[in-house]
Short mmCIF file of C-alpha atoms in Angstrom, two decimals:
data_model
loop_
_atom_site.label_atom_id
_atom_site.label_comp_id
_atom_site.label_asym_id
_atom_site.label_seq_id
_atom_site.Cartn_x
_atom_site.Cartn_y
_atom_site.Cartn_z
CA UNK U 62 0.00 0.00 0.00
CA UNK U 63 2.82 2.44 0.86
CA UNK U 64 4.54 1.66 -2.46
CA UNK U 65 1.32 2.48 -4.29
CA UNK U 66 1.07 5.91 -2.56
CA UNK U 67 4.78 6.67 -3.20
CA UNK U 68 4.38 5.92 -6.92
CA UNK U 69 1.18 7.97 -7.08
CA UNK U 70 2.86 10.89 -5.24
CA UNK U 71 5.89 10.79 -7.54
CA UNK U 72 3.65 10.70 -10.63
CA UNK U 73 1.60 13.67 -9.40
CA UNK U 74 4.82 15.59 -8.60
CA UNK U 75 6.18 14.91 -12.12
CA UNK U 76 2.89 16.01 -13.70
CA UNK U 77 2.90 19.24 -11.65
CA UNK U 78 6.53 20.02 -12.63
CA UNK U 79 5.70 19.30 -16.30
CA UNK U 80 2.65 21.57 -16.05
CA UNK U 81 4.74 24.38 -14.56
CA UNK U 82 7.26 24.04 -17.41
CA UNK U 83 4.49 24.22 -20.00
CA UNK U 84 3.03 27.30 -18.30
CA UNK U 85 6.47 29.04 -18.26
CA UNK U 86 7.02 28.12 -21.93
CA UNK U 87 3.73 29.64 -23.10
CA UNK U 88 4.00 32.75 -20.90
CA UNK U 89 7.55 33.54 -22.08
CA UNK U 90 6.94 32.82 -25.75
CA UNK U 91 7.12 36.02 -27.85
CA UNK U 92 4.57 36.45 -30.64
CA UNK U 93 5.88 35.77 -34.14
CA UNK U 94 4.17 38.86 -35.52
CA UNK U 95 6.36 41.25 -33.53
CA UNK U 96 8.24 43.68 -35.80
CA UNK U 97 11.78 44.73 -35.06
CA UNK U 98 12.79 48.21 -36.14
CA UNK U 99 16.30 49.47 -36.72
CA UNK U 100 17.26 51.99 -34.07
CA UNK U 101 18.68 55.35 -35.10
CA UNK U 102 22.07 56.48 -33.89
CA UNK U 103 22.27 59.74 -31.95
CA UNK U 104 25.38 61.62 -30.81
CA UNK U 105 25.33 64.66 -28.50
CA UNK U 106 27.70 67.65 -29.06
CA UNK U 107 29.01 66.25 -32.32
CA UNK U 108 31.98 67.64 -34.25
CA UNK U 109 33.83 65.99 -37.12
CA UNK U 110 35.66 66.47 -40.39
CA UNK U 111 34.12 65.09 -43.58
CA UNK U 112 36.09 64.50 -46.78
CA UNK U 113 33.98 64.97 -49.91
CA UNK U 114 34.58 65.58 -53.61
CA UNK U 115 34.61 69.33 -52.97
CA UNK U 116 37.22 69.11 -50.20
CA UNK U 117 37.30 68.95 -46.43
CA UNK U 118 34.25 70.16 -44.49
CA UNK U 119 33.98 70.55 -40.72
CA UNK U 120 30.57 69.53 -39.38
CA UNK U 121 29.24 70.18 -35.89
CA UNK U 122 25.98 70.11 -34.01
CA UNK U 123 24.37 69.94 -30.58
CA UNK U 124 22.91 66.58 -31.59
CA UNK U 125 23.53 64.34 -34.61
CA UNK U 126 20.90 61.82 -35.72
CA UNK U 127 21.78 59.19 -38.30
CA UNK U 128 18.65 58.60 -40.36
CA UNK U 129 20.13 55.96 -42.68
CA UNK U 130 23.43 55.25 -44.47
CA UNK U 131 23.06 58.33 -46.72
CA UNK U 132 21.25 60.87 -44.51
CA UNK U 133 22.12 62.58 -41.24
CA UNK U 134 20.25 65.29 -39.35
CA UNK U 135 22.09 67.94 -37.34
CA UNK U 136 19.60 68.90 -34.62
CA UNK U 137 19.84 72.20 -32.77
CA UNK U 138 22.61 74.75 -33.39
CA UNK U 139 24.77 73.40 -36.19
CA UNK U 140 27.55 74.44 -38.54
CA UNK U 141 29.27 73.48 -41.80
CA UNK U 142 32.70 74.99 -42.53
CA UNK U 143 35.15 74.62 -45.40
CA UNK U 144 37.81 76.81 -47.05
CA UNK U 145 35.17 78.83 -48.98
CA UNK U 146 32.46 79.51 -46.37
CA UNK U 147 31.08 78.91 -42.88
CA UNK U 148 27.38 78.11 -42.51
CA UNK U 149 25.84 78.53 -39.05
CA UNK U 150 22.22 77.52 -38.54
CA UNK U 151 19.80 75.13 -36.89
CA UNK U 152 18.38 71.72 -37.83
CA UNK U 153 20.44 70.96 -40.93
CA UNK U 154 19.76 67.85 -43.03
CA UNK U 155 22.66 66.33 -44.99
CA UNK U 156 22.51 63.80 -47.80
CA UNK U 157 26.05 62.42 -47.80
CA UNK U 158 25.91 60.54 -51.12
CA UNK U 159 24.51 63.51 -53.09
CA UNK U 160 26.49 66.09 -51.03
CA UNK U 161 23.39 68.20 -50.44
CA UNK U 162 22.65 69.99 -47.16
CA UNK U 163 19.63 72.12 -46.37
CA UNK U 164 17.65 73.79 -43.62
CA UNK U 165 14.43 75.79 -43.37
CA UNK U 166 15.66 77.57 -40.24
CA UNK U 167 17.45 80.97 -40.16
CA UNK U 168 21.04 80.67 -41.33
CA UNK U 169 24.17 82.84 -41.34
CA UNK U 170 26.85 82.33 -43.99
CA UNK U 171 30.28 83.90 -43.68
CA UNK U 172 32.77 84.03 -46.53
CA UNK U 173 35.64 86.29 -47.60
CA UNK U 174 33.21 88.86 -49.09
CA UNK U 175 30.94 89.30 -46.07
CA UNK U 176 28.08 87.91 -44.01
CA UNK U 177 24.80 86.69 -45.46
CA UNK U 178 21.67 86.04 -43.39
CA UNK U 179 18.68 84.12 -44.78
CA UNK U 180 15.58 82.22 -43.67
CA UNK U 181 16.86 78.91 -45.08
CA UNK U 182 19.31 77.37 -47.54
CA UNK U 183 20.06 74.46 -49.82
CA UNK U 184 23.74 73.72 -50.42
CA UNK U 185 24.68 71.60 -53.44
CA UNK U 186 28.28 71.19 -52.37
CA UNK U 187 29.32 69.02 -55.31
CA UNK U 188 28.22 71.73 -57.78
CA UNK U 189 29.50 74.57 -55.59
CA UNK U 190 26.05 76.22 -55.40
CA UNK U 191 24.14 77.52 -52.39
CA UNK U 192 20.50 78.58 -52.75
CA UNK U 193 18.90 80.80 -50.10
CA UNK U 194 15.21 81.12 -49.26
CA UNK U 195 13.10 83.78 -47.60
CA UNK U 196 14.37 87.23 -46.76
CA UNK U 197 18.10 87.54 -47.49
CA UNK U 198 20.45 90.18 -46.10
CA UNK U 199 24.09 90.50 -47.20
CA UNK U 200 26.62 92.74 -45.44
CA UNK U 201 29.86 93.36 -47.35
CA UNK U 202 33.17 93.37 -45.47
CA UNK U 203 34.84 96.79 -45.37
#
């Protein structure tokens, strides 16, 4: 009789342990429909030198966000500097492969001729062209 109860107790114990394992398996199982997204890279107080077809450009910003392999976003106060000009502005987008930068925020451009202030810009660095938008003011150096 005691053997019968020991076997029954062991069988019940094994069934309970097996049930607990099944419960843990189903509770911890992640759904197959879950989507994984690629996280963006962000750098605070960023400053660097970029080599492009038009030469060396210094790039800096309060915060840099990498959108993808070709696009970065300079958030907050930002600048682009090379041997021809210095562009100071806010929230500048840069397409690295096409060498195009732009912003719809107020910008100040300094070169050897003077200082230009505008409401926004688009810089086609590869072609050596900068287009300004909005009200533009240019002060010539004396």
